[in-house]
Short mmCIF file of C-alpha atoms in Angstrom, two decimals:
data_model
loop_
_atom_site.label_atom_id
_atom_site.label_comp_id
_atom_site.label_asym_id
_atom_site.label_seq_id
_atom_site.Cartn_x
_atom_site.Cartn_y
_atom_site.Cartn_z
CA MET X 295 96.30 126.58 -108.27
CA ALA X 296 93.69 129.24 -107.98
CA SER X 297 91.04 126.52 -107.34
CA MET X 298 92.71 125.34 -104.24
CA THR X 299 91.40 128.31 -102.42
CA THR X 300 88.03 126.65 -102.49
CA MET X 301 89.05 123.45 -101.14
CA GLY X 302 90.07 124.01 -97.60
CA VAL X 303 93.30 124.05 -95.36
CA LEU X 304 96.73 122.32 -96.87
CA ARG X 305 98.75 121.54 -93.74
CA VAL X 306 102.26 120.50 -94.92
CA PRO X 307 104.05 117.96 -92.70
CA THR X 308 106.55 119.45 -90.41
CA SER X 309 109.72 117.78 -89.06
CA ASN X 310 108.10 116.07 -86.17
CA ARG X 311 105.59 114.32 -88.42
CA SER X 312 108.22 113.13 -90.81
CA ASN X 313 109.17 109.80 -89.14
CA ASP X 314 108.36 107.16 -91.38
CA SER X 315 106.30 105.30 -88.46
CA SER X 316 104.30 108.07 -87.97
CA PRO X 317 100.32 107.83 -88.43
CA SER X 318 100.32 110.30 -91.16
CA ASN X 319 103.04 108.66 -93.09
CA GLU X 320 101.57 105.12 -92.90
CA ARG X 321 98.52 106.86 -94.53
CA ARG X 322 100.48 108.34 -97.26
CA ILE X 323 102.25 104.79 -97.75
CA ARG X 324 98.78 103.11 -97.99
CA GLY X 325 97.58 105.94 -100.10
CA ARG X 326 100.31 105.04 -102.73
CA ALA X 327 99.19 101.76 -102.89
CA LEU X 328 95.64 102.79 -103.61
CA SER X 329 96.32 106.01 -105.71
CA PHE X 330 95.09 106.30 -109.43
CA SER X 331 95.89 108.60 -112.20
CA SER X 332 94.79 111.95 -111.57
CA SER X 333 93.69 112.55 -115.07
CA GLN X 334 91.12 109.68 -114.59
CA LEU X 335 89.72 111.07 -111.55
CA CYS X 336 89.71 114.90 -111.66
CA GLY X 337 89.55 116.02 -115.55
CA GLY X 338 90.56 119.59 -115.46
CA ASP X 339 91.94 119.67 -111.78
CA SER X 340 94.75 117.23 -112.36
CA LYS X 341 97.19 119.73 -111.10
CA ILE X 342 95.61 119.58 -107.65
CA SER X 343 95.55 115.75 -107.52
CA ALA X 344 99.10 115.75 -108.96
CA PHE X 345 100.28 117.90 -106.05
CA ARG X 346 98.72 115.38 -103.61
CA VAL X 347 100.07 112.44 -105.22
CA LEU X 348 103.59 114.33 -104.93
CA ARG X 349 103.12 114.94 -101.22
CA ARG X 350 102.59 111.22 -100.70
CA ARG X 351 105.72 110.15 -102.65
CA ASN X 352 107.88 112.75 -100.94
CA THR X 353 107.00 111.77 -97.27
CA ASN X 354 110.35 112.57 -96.02
CA HIS X 355 111.02 115.93 -97.81
CA ARG X 356 110.90 118.93 -95.66
CA TYR X 357 109.42 121.95 -97.03
CA PRO X 358 111.03 125.34 -96.26
CA SER X 359 107.79 126.65 -94.83
CA PRO X 360 104.10 125.68 -94.20
CA ALA X 361 101.92 126.43 -97.25
CA VAL X 362 98.40 127.55 -95.83
CA VAL X 363 95.54 127.94 -98.17
CA SER X 364 92.29 129.73 -96.80
CA PRO X 365 90.45 127.76 -94.42
CA LYS X 366 87.16 128.93 -95.37
CA ALA X 367 86.48 125.82 -97.50
CA VAL X 368 86.49 123.46 -94.67
CA SER X 369 82.67 123.46 -94.85
CA ASP X 370 79.85 121.97 -96.70
CA SER X 371 79.73 125.00 -99.32
CA LYS X 372 77.66 124.06 -102.33
CA ASN X 373 79.90 125.53 -104.85
CA SER X 374 83.14 123.59 -103.85
CA GLN X 375 84.47 120.77 -105.84
CA THR X 376 85.85 117.14 -104.83
CA CYS X 377 88.59 115.46 -106.00
CA LEU X 378 89.43 112.60 -103.95
CA ASP X 379 92.70 110.55 -104.63
CA PRO X 380 92.15 107.52 -104.14
CA ASP X 381 88.37 107.86 -104.54
CA ALA X 382 85.92 107.25 -101.98
CA SER X 383 84.42 104.09 -103.17
CA ARG X 384 87.53 102.27 -102.71
CA SER X 385 89.44 104.13 -99.89
CA VAL X 386 86.54 104.69 -97.28
CA LEU X 387 84.41 102.31 -95.00
CA GLY X 388 81.05 103.59 -93.80
CA ILE X 389 80.12 102.49 -90.30
CA ILE X 390 76.62 103.59 -89.22
CA LEU X 391 76.02 103.13 -85.39
CA GLY X 392 72.46 102.12 -84.95
CA GLY X 393 72.03 103.50 -81.28
CA GLY X 394 70.80 102.14 -78.11
CA ALA X 395 67.43 101.01 -77.08
CA GLY X 396 66.00 104.05 -78.02
CA THR X 397 64.02 104.58 -74.77
CA ARG X 398 63.25 108.34 -75.49
CA LEU X 399 61.46 107.13 -78.82
CA TYR X 400 59.37 104.43 -77.17
CA PRO X 401 56.77 103.26 -77.96
CA LEU X 402 58.03 103.63 -81.72
CA THR X 403 60.99 101.60 -80.69
CA LYS X 404 58.93 98.82 -78.95
CA LYS X 405 58.96 96.41 -82.02
CA ARG X 406 61.98 97.92 -84.05
CA ALA X 407 65.31 99.35 -83.96
CA LYS X 408 65.62 103.12 -83.73
CA PRO X 409 67.17 103.26 -87.30
CA ALA X 410 64.13 101.32 -88.67
CA VAL X 411 61.56 103.96 -87.42
CA PRO X 412 59.45 105.27 -90.47
CA LEU X 413 60.03 108.70 -91.76
CA GLY X 414 58.43 111.09 -94.19
CA ALA X 415 55.77 108.90 -95.51
CA ASN X 416 57.79 106.30 -97.48
CA TYR X 417 61.15 105.99 -95.78
CA ARG X 418 62.90 104.88 -92.58
CA LEU X 419 65.48 106.74 -90.59
CA ILE X 420 68.43 104.58 -91.76
CA ASP X 421 67.74 105.60 -95.30
CA ILE X 422 69.14 108.98 -94.50
CA PRO X 423 72.70 108.10 -93.59
CA VAL X 424 72.80 105.21 -96.04
CA SER X 425 71.58 107.52 -99.16
CA ASN X 426 74.16 110.28 -97.96
CA CYS X 427 76.96 107.36 -98.31
CA LEU X 428 75.74 106.49 -101.74
CA ASN X 429 75.31 109.95 -103.03
CA SER X 430 78.71 110.47 -101.77
CA ASN X 431 80.41 107.62 -103.52
CA ILE X 432 80.70 105.41 -100.39
CA SER X 433 79.49 101.98 -101.28
CA LYS X 434 80.83 99.98 -98.21
CA ILE X 435 78.59 100.40 -95.50
CA TYR X 436 78.26 98.40 -92.19
CA VAL X 437 75.27 99.05 -89.65
CA LEU X 438 75.85 98.16 -86.15
CA THR X 439 72.95 97.39 -84.03
CA GLN X 440 71.85 95.31 -80.99
CA PHE X 441 68.18 96.19 -80.46
CA ASN X 442 64.89 94.84 -82.20
CA SER X 443 66.87 94.63 -85.34
CA ALA X 444 64.60 92.23 -87.47
CA SER X 445 62.60 94.97 -89.18
CA LEU X 446 65.96 96.82 -89.83
CA ASN X 447 67.57 93.80 -91.38
CA ARG X 448 64.62 93.14 -93.55
CA HIS X 449 64.48 96.62 -94.76
CA LEU X 450 68.17 96.99 -95.59
CA SER X 451 68.06 93.43 -97.37
CA ARG X 452 65.23 94.78 -99.54
CA ALA X 453 66.25 98.31 -100.17
CA TYR X 454 70.01 97.73 -100.63
CA ALA X 455 70.43 93.92 -101.74
CA SER X 456 73.63 92.74 -102.79
CA ASN X 457 72.70 92.48 -106.37
CA VAL X 458 71.84 96.10 -106.52
CA MET X 459 74.93 97.35 -104.42
CA GLY X 460 77.61 94.71 -105.76
CA GLY X 461 78.38 93.13 -109.18
CA TYR X 462 81.22 92.98 -111.41
CA LYS X 463 84.08 95.17 -110.56
CA ASN X 464 81.84 96.72 -107.58
CA GLU X 465 82.40 95.46 -104.05
CA GLY X 466 79.58 97.66 -102.70
CA PHE X 467 77.46 96.34 -99.85
CA VAL X 468 75.10 97.42 -97.07
CA GLU X 469 75.29 94.96 -94.18
CA VAL X 470 73.88 94.57 -90.53
CA LEU X 471 76.29 93.80 -87.76
CA ALA X 472 74.22 92.84 -84.63
CA ALA X 473 76.05 92.80 -81.22
CA GLN X 474 77.20 89.15 -80.43
CA GLN X 475 79.28 87.43 -77.79
CA SER X 476 82.57 86.18 -78.43
CA PRO X 477 85.33 84.09 -76.52
CA GLU X 478 87.27 87.41 -76.23
CA ASN X 479 84.24 89.60 -75.31
CA PRO X 480 80.94 88.17 -73.68
CA ASN X 481 79.34 91.53 -73.40
CA TRP X 482 76.80 93.34 -75.44
CA PHE X 483 77.97 96.81 -77.15
CA GLN X 484 78.60 99.15 -74.21
CA GLY X 485 78.63 102.26 -76.42
CA THR X 486 79.53 103.49 -79.73
CA ALA X 487 83.47 103.12 -79.36
CA ASP X 488 82.79 99.72 -77.85
CA ALA X 489 80.64 98.68 -80.68
CA VAL X 490 83.34 99.56 -83.24
CA ARG X 491 86.04 97.92 -81.28
CA GLN X 492 84.09 94.63 -80.92
CA TYR X 493 84.24 94.54 -84.84
CA LEU X 494 87.59 95.86 -85.54
CA TRP X 495 88.86 92.50 -86.70
CA LEU X 496 86.39 92.89 -89.56
CA PHE X 497 86.83 96.52 -90.24
CA GLU X 498 90.66 96.08 -90.63
CA GLU X 499 90.48 93.63 -93.34
CA HIS X 500 89.05 96.38 -95.65
CA ASN X 501 91.94 97.94 -97.67
CA VAL X 502 90.71 101.52 -96.93
CA LEU X 503 92.34 105.01 -95.56
CA GLU X 504 89.61 106.11 -93.48
CA PHE X 505 86.61 105.05 -91.45
CA LEU X 506 83.51 107.35 -91.64
CA VAL X 507 81.64 106.87 -88.23
CA LEU X 508 77.90 107.96 -88.57
CA ALA X 509 74.83 107.87 -86.47
CA GLY X 510 71.51 106.01 -87.62
CA ASP X 511 69.15 108.53 -86.25
CA HIS X 512 69.94 112.07 -87.55
CA LEU X 513 67.93 113.88 -90.40
CA TYR X 514 70.32 115.82 -92.78
CA ARG X 515 71.80 115.84 -96.54
CA MET X 516 75.64 116.02 -96.58
CA ASP X 517 78.36 115.40 -99.22
CA TYR X 518 80.73 113.28 -97.10
CA GLU X 519 83.49 113.34 -100.14
CA ARG X 520 84.03 117.20 -98.98
CA PHE X 521 84.16 116.20 -95.28
CA ILE X 522 86.85 113.46 -96.16
CA GLN X 523 88.57 115.93 -98.61
CA ALA X 524 89.05 118.33 -95.56
CA HIS X 525 90.30 115.33 -93.45
CA ARG X 526 93.04 114.67 -95.90
CA GLU X 527 94.15 118.15 -96.73
CA THR X 528 94.33 119.14 -93.24
CA ASP X 529 96.44 115.88 -92.44
CA ALA X 530 94.18 115.26 -89.71
CA ASP X 531 94.08 112.05 -87.51
CA ILE X 532 90.40 112.68 -86.84
CA THR X 533 87.94 115.00 -88.29
CA VAL X 534 84.56 115.93 -86.08
CA ALA X 535 81.57 117.39 -88.31
CA ALA X 536 80.61 120.62 -86.36
CA LEU X 537 77.24 122.41 -86.40
CA PRO X 538 77.41 126.26 -85.88
CA MET X 539 75.21 126.93 -82.80
CA ASP X 540 73.55 130.16 -81.23
CA GLU X 541 73.67 130.79 -77.45
CA LYS X 542 70.16 129.52 -76.91
CA ARG X 543 70.60 126.14 -78.20
CA ALA X 544 74.27 125.58 -77.51
CA THR X 545 73.73 124.43 -74.07
CA ALA X 546 72.12 121.37 -75.14
CA PHE X 547 75.02 120.39 -77.19
CA GLY X 548 78.80 118.98 -76.55
CA LEU X 549 80.77 122.02 -77.45
CA MET X 550 84.33 122.32 -79.12
CA LYS X 551 86.84 125.23 -79.16
CA ILE X 552 89.24 125.51 -82.03
CA ASP X 553 92.28 127.26 -82.78
CA GLU X 554 93.14 129.52 -85.94
CA GLU X 555 93.88 126.52 -87.91
CA GLY X 556 90.32 124.89 -87.19
CA ARG X 557 92.06 122.34 -84.91
CA ILE X 558 90.17 121.26 -81.84
CA VAL X 559 91.73 122.23 -78.64
CA GLU X 560 88.94 121.76 -75.84
CA PHE X 561 85.59 119.92 -75.35
CA ALA X 562 82.67 120.97 -72.89
CA GLU X 563 79.63 118.76 -72.38
CA LYS X 564 76.24 120.94 -72.11
CA PRO X 565 78.04 123.95 -70.52
CA LYS X 566 76.29 126.73 -68.83
CA GLY X 567 77.09 130.30 -67.52
CA ASP X 568 80.89 131.15 -67.49
CA GLN X 569 81.76 127.84 -68.93
CA LEU X 570 79.64 128.38 -71.87
CA LYS X 571 81.05 131.87 -72.57
CA ALA X 572 84.51 130.47 -72.46
CA MET X 573 83.66 128.08 -75.53
CA ARG X 574 82.98 130.92 -77.95
CA VAL X 575 84.94 130.71 -81.07
CA ASP X 576 85.67 132.67 -84.36
CA THR X 577 83.60 130.51 -86.62
CA THR X 578 84.69 132.54 -89.71
CA ILE X 579 87.74 130.07 -89.35
CA LEU X 580 85.45 127.39 -90.69
CA GLY X 581 83.95 129.49 -93.23
CA LEU X 582 80.99 131.46 -91.92
CA ASP X 583 80.45 135.18 -93.04
CA ASP X 584 81.05 137.53 -90.27
CA GLU X 585 77.30 138.41 -89.97
CA ARG X 586 76.39 134.62 -89.17
CA ALA X 587 79.71 134.07 -87.07
CA LYS X 588 78.37 136.64 -84.74
CA GLU X 589 74.89 134.80 -84.57
CA MET X 590 76.50 131.58 -84.23
CA PRO X 591 79.78 131.68 -82.15
CA TYR X 592 79.64 128.28 -80.81
CA ILE X 593 80.33 124.79 -82.57
CA ALA X 594 78.62 121.56 -81.55
CA SER X 595 79.76 118.13 -82.46
CA MET X 596 77.36 116.37 -84.80
CA GLY X 597 78.45 112.77 -83.64
CA ILE X 598 79.92 112.25 -87.21
CA TYR X 599 83.57 111.35 -87.66
CA VAL X 600 86.50 110.64 -90.29
CA VAL X 601 89.05 108.65 -88.69
CA SER X 602 92.16 107.45 -90.39
CA LYS X 603 92.28 103.58 -90.15
CA ASN X 604 95.38 103.16 -88.45
CA VAL X 605 94.64 105.90 -85.93
CA MET X 606 91.16 104.18 -85.16
CA LEU X 607 92.95 100.81 -84.53
CA ASP X 608 95.69 102.51 -82.56
CA LEU X 609 93.06 104.49 -80.33
CA LEU X 610 90.69 101.69 -79.59
CA ARG X 611 93.11 98.86 -78.89
CA GLU X 612 96.20 100.70 -77.36
CA LYS X 613 95.62 104.12 -76.28
CA PHE X 614 92.03 103.71 -74.94
CA PRO X 615 91.07 100.14 -74.71
CA GLY X 616 88.57 100.58 -71.91
CA ALA X 617 86.81 103.58 -73.48
CA ASN X 618 83.13 102.92 -74.45
CA ASP X 619 82.13 106.29 -76.12
CA PHE X 620 83.48 108.42 -79.00
CA GLY X 621 82.02 111.53 -78.13
CA SER X 622 82.98 111.85 -74.42
CA GLU X 623 86.12 109.64 -74.15
CA VAL X 624 87.92 108.74 -77.32
CA ILE X 625 87.69 111.97 -79.17
CA PRO X 626 88.75 114.35 -76.40
CA GLY X 627 91.48 111.63 -75.36
CA ALA X 628 92.97 111.76 -78.63
CA THR X 629 93.06 115.59 -78.34
CA SER X 630 94.76 115.40 -75.05
CA ILE X 631 97.62 113.02 -76.40
CA GLY X 632 98.30 115.54 -79.06
CA MET X 633 96.73 114.08 -82.06
CA ARG X 634 95.66 116.20 -84.90
CA VAL X 635 91.70 116.42 -84.41
CA GLN X 636 90.27 118.90 -86.92
CA ALA X 637 86.65 120.34 -87.09
CA TYR X 638 84.71 120.53 -90.17
CA LEU X 639 81.78 122.78 -90.39
CA TYR X 640 78.34 121.74 -91.75
CA ASP X 641 76.07 124.70 -92.06
CA GLY X 642 72.78 123.08 -92.98
CA TYR X 643 69.71 121.45 -91.71
CA TRP X 644 70.47 118.86 -89.05
CA GLU X 645 68.38 117.16 -86.56
CA ASP X 646 68.77 114.72 -83.96
CA ILE X 647 65.67 112.35 -83.82
CA GLY X 648 66.19 111.10 -80.19
CA THR X 649 62.86 112.04 -78.88
CA ILE X 650 59.12 111.83 -79.79
CA GLU X 651 58.81 115.54 -79.77
CA ALA X 652 62.16 115.91 -82.11
CA PHE X 653 60.68 113.15 -84.30
CA TYR X 654 57.08 114.50 -84.73
CA ASN X 655 58.52 118.04 -85.44
CA ALA X 656 60.92 116.64 -88.10
CA ASN X 657 58.24 114.85 -90.04
CA LEU X 658 55.87 117.63 -89.82
CA GLY X 659 58.70 119.91 -90.93
CA ILE X 660 58.66 118.44 -94.67
CA THR X 661 55.14 120.17 -94.93
CA LYS X 662 56.25 123.69 -94.25
CA LYS X 663 55.64 126.30 -96.59
CA PRO X 664 56.98 127.61 -98.86
CA VAL X 665 60.31 125.70 -98.22
CA PRO X 666 60.26 122.41 -96.01
CA ASP X 667 62.95 122.18 -93.19
CA PHE X 668 64.26 119.06 -95.00
CA SER X 669 63.39 118.24 -98.78
CA PHE X 670 63.11 114.74 -100.28
CA TYR X 671 63.06 116.32 -103.57
CA ASP X 672 66.44 116.78 -104.51
CA ARG X 673 67.34 115.51 -107.74
CA SER X 674 71.13 115.46 -107.25
CA SER X 675 71.12 113.73 -103.92
CA PRO X 676 67.94 111.44 -103.90
CA ILE X 677 67.13 109.43 -100.55
CA TYR X 678 66.81 105.83 -101.43
CA THR X 679 64.56 103.30 -99.76
CA GLN X 680 62.77 99.96 -100.57
CA PRO X 681 61.15 99.98 -103.74
CA ARG X 682 57.54 98.62 -102.78
CA TYR X 683 55.83 98.98 -106.33
CA LEU X 684 52.62 100.45 -104.90
CA PRO X 685 49.87 102.11 -106.78
CA PRO X 686 49.46 105.76 -106.81
CA SER X 687 47.33 107.13 -103.97
CA LYS X 688 43.59 107.58 -104.45
CA MET X 689 41.75 110.63 -103.05
CA LEU X 690 38.15 110.63 -103.51
CA ASP X 691 36.33 113.84 -102.48
CA ALA X 692 39.06 114.72 -99.99
CA ASP X 693 40.18 118.03 -98.79
CA VAL X 694 43.94 117.94 -98.40
CA THR X 695 45.92 120.97 -97.50
CA ASP X 696 49.64 121.39 -96.51
CA SER X 697 50.38 117.59 -96.16
CA VAL X 698 52.49 114.93 -97.70
CA ILE X 699 50.75 111.68 -98.94
CA GLY X 700 52.68 108.46 -99.38
CA GLU X 701 52.21 105.81 -101.83
CA GLY X 702 49.19 103.29 -102.12
CA CYS X 703 46.78 105.33 -100.02
CA VAL X 704 42.99 105.19 -100.13
CA ILE X 705 41.62 108.55 -98.85
CA LYS X 706 37.56 108.87 -98.91
CA ASN X 707 35.58 112.23 -98.36
CA CYS X 708 37.71 113.43 -95.38
CA LYS X 709 39.74 116.40 -94.28
CA ILE X 710 43.49 116.28 -93.97
CA HIS X 711 45.39 119.51 -92.78
CA HIS X 712 49.36 119.85 -92.21
CA SER X 713 49.83 116.21 -91.91
CA VAL X 714 51.99 113.42 -93.07
CA VAL X 715 50.15 110.37 -94.35
CA GLY X 716 52.08 107.06 -94.64
CA LEU X 717 52.07 104.31 -97.34
CA ARG X 718 48.96 101.91 -97.59
CA SER X 719 46.85 104.36 -95.45
CA CYS X 720 43.34 103.77 -95.52
CA ILE X 721 41.06 106.86 -94.17
CA SER X 722 37.53 106.78 -94.09
CA GLU X 723 34.42 109.17 -94.68
CA GLY X 724 34.10 111.93 -92.33
CA ALA X 725 37.54 111.54 -90.82
CA VAL X 726 39.61 114.87 -89.80
CA ILE X 727 43.27 114.52 -89.60
CA GLU X 728 45.17 117.73 -88.26
CA ASP X 729 48.97 118.17 -87.43
CA THR X 730 49.35 114.55 -87.29
CA LEU X 731 51.68 111.73 -88.55
CA LEU X 732 50.21 108.52 -89.87
CA MET X 733 52.77 105.91 -90.26
CA GLY X 734 50.46 103.82 -92.51
CA ALA X 735 50.34 100.05 -92.92
CA ASP X 736 52.67 97.09 -93.81
CA TYR X 737 49.76 95.52 -95.78
CA TYR X 738 46.38 95.62 -97.29
CA GLU X 739 43.28 94.03 -96.21
CA THR X 740 40.92 92.33 -98.35
CA ASP X 741 37.25 92.94 -98.48
CA ALA X 742 36.85 89.37 -97.02
CA ASP X 743 39.25 90.21 -94.16
CA ARG X 744 37.21 93.35 -93.39
CA ARG X 745 33.92 91.20 -93.35
CA PHE X 746 35.47 88.78 -91.03
CA LEU X 747 36.57 91.46 -88.74
CA ALA X 748 33.17 93.29 -88.62
CA ALA X 749 31.62 90.03 -87.84
CA LYS X 750 33.76 89.56 -84.74
CA GLY X 751 33.20 93.06 -83.59
CA SER X 752 36.80 94.23 -84.50
CA VAL X 753 37.98 97.39 -86.45
CA PRO X 754 39.90 97.22 -89.80
CA ILE X 755 43.59 98.80 -90.28
CA GLY X 756 43.18 102.62 -90.79
CA ILE X 757 41.13 105.56 -89.60
CA GLY X 758 37.35 104.81 -89.07
CA LYS X 759 34.38 106.96 -90.31
CA ASN X 760 33.92 110.44 -88.54
CA SER X 761 37.10 110.00 -86.27
CA HIS X 762 38.96 113.16 -85.48
CA ILE X 763 42.97 112.98 -84.92
CA LYS X 764 44.82 116.11 -83.94
CA ARG X 765 48.50 116.35 -82.97
CA ALA X 766 49.27 112.57 -82.96
CA ILE X 767 51.56 109.80 -84.15
CA ILE X 768 49.63 106.96 -85.30
CA ASP X 769 52.19 103.92 -85.68
CA LYS X 770 52.05 101.20 -88.43
CA ASN X 771 48.90 98.89 -88.53
CA ALA X 772 46.85 100.76 -86.02
CA ARG X 773 43.26 100.11 -86.08
CA ILE X 774 41.18 103.33 -85.07
CA GLY X 775 37.44 102.68 -85.01
CA ASP X 776 34.66 105.08 -85.99
CA ASN X 777 33.83 108.18 -83.85
CA VAL X 778 37.17 108.05 -82.20
CA GLN X 779 38.65 111.27 -80.85
CA ILE X 780 42.33 111.43 -80.26
CA ILE X 781 42.57 115.34 -79.45
CA ASN X 782 43.85 115.52 -76.13
CA SER X 783 41.54 118.00 -75.03
CA ASP X 784 42.86 117.92 -71.44
CA ASN X 785 46.42 118.99 -72.63
CA VAL X 786 48.09 116.01 -70.78
CA GLN X 787 51.89 116.12 -71.36
CA GLU X 788 52.96 112.83 -70.30
CA ALA X 789 51.05 109.52 -69.78
CA ALA X 790 51.79 105.99 -70.03
CA ARG X 791 48.70 103.89 -71.13
CA GLU X 792 50.24 100.84 -72.96
CA THR X 793 47.49 98.33 -72.14
CA ASP X 794 45.07 101.00 -73.67
CA GLY X 795 47.28 100.98 -76.92
CA TYR X 796 48.73 104.49 -76.61
CA PHE X 797 51.33 107.01 -74.79
CA ILE X 798 51.35 110.73 -74.39
CA LYS X 799 54.73 112.47 -74.38
CA SER X 800 55.16 116.12 -74.57
CA GLY X 801 51.50 116.55 -75.15
CA ILE X 802 51.81 114.12 -78.31
CA VAL X 803 49.70 111.16 -78.55
CA THR X 804 51.18 108.03 -79.95
CA VAL X 805 49.12 105.21 -80.88
CA ILE X 806 51.32 101.94 -80.57
CA LYS X 807 51.98 99.85 -83.72
CA ASP X 808 49.25 97.22 -84.39
CA ALA X 809 47.11 98.83 -81.50
CA LEU X 810 43.25 98.65 -81.41
CA ILE X 811 41.56 102.00 -80.37
CA PRO X 812 37.66 100.93 -80.35
CA SER X 813 34.99 102.98 -81.71
CA GLY X 814 33.71 105.82 -79.67
CA ILE X 815 36.83 106.10 -77.43
CA VAL X 816 37.95 109.67 -76.68
CA ILE X 817 41.67 110.25 -75.80
#
């Protein structure tokens, strides 16, 4: 049983949870129907799995005293092992929330849903939670969205087609569920909880134990199997992923307070002053060492939840039928009525890409030396995306430093520094690209197309000759003419020039998708 010390808190049911109709017992009964041979799942860890199966079968047995195993493994530690029984592919349903209209990311969300925004030269934001699911053996995934979902639908169908995800004895899928009106509910999604409530009729058809609720606009890499394992071992109704925080950043997040077992007892939204100090917790309970616990005395909700299926149905239909949001209504409400809501520590890189500045910094962070903020070069946990079968990028006499170049680019005799260059980008002679994110293009233009454009005085897709671009985001299919300067020399912080093809937010110039910036223009 020594290896159990690496696996989290084990909470043994007490007499007040032993009633056959209780949520935890319903979970165990359903788990019995789904359970498999421990030797098939765990190899050398069969004792642990056998113990869990025994717990399910003896739902009415009262243990003489609670057996508590060290809680330090209720975290995303790299050396811990998982042994889910039943395994995640059969017992967990992934629900990715596409977010609202994405107004803070406008104009990147002008023609696409927030999860469809391009990321890191070759990817889109939605690829992050979907890849985390697939790497965590979760293959039943729904994506809920209601704004500009055409490009998101197209990307998901091409990247995660049913013939890849499904097949004989494999029921995997990635499907988009758009907001729709029905006789019971004529409204669009009113929030995260309302979005899940409107599709509960579909989700409850799946024979699973838990729902994994994720956001579609976060950048991070996480093993959800450990997350789910902690949920099961603590006998939780809901488990909330928590990020350790220092005092400086804590005021921007919803904070949680926990007891000595890691159970959440209090919430506070963006507290300040004395209210902030009152939310300090001992983060060693969740696995941080003493030194980091002193630096990070707060824990913030990441907006990522594991919710037992029967608990979700009860909360959204019976307990809080009018609640629209998980973070501010349903989760605190569940705590207030005595449900077991646990915190699970994730101590790694995580970025909420909700604003232009956060999006810009997250993309440029992958160029950081010697170690990027977020790496796409993890062999054990790859980030998947749509296979485009593009040729290698061609660089002709180009000076490229501290940059990431996507697939299928043609870069001629120019200078690129500390930038991310998206797929199919065409950069002409003499151009200078600094501290910039180029999203690339959806298609190539032929020589005939370029001649036609030149004849009518237009500009081809890409960056024209001798143009200088600094601290900017150039969206897909943008046409930047020759001798254009996008450098914001006046340090303008905010400007809405949509008719001219660009916005400025937080001092970052964003050129709109499909926009045309004529030759000689200075921004």
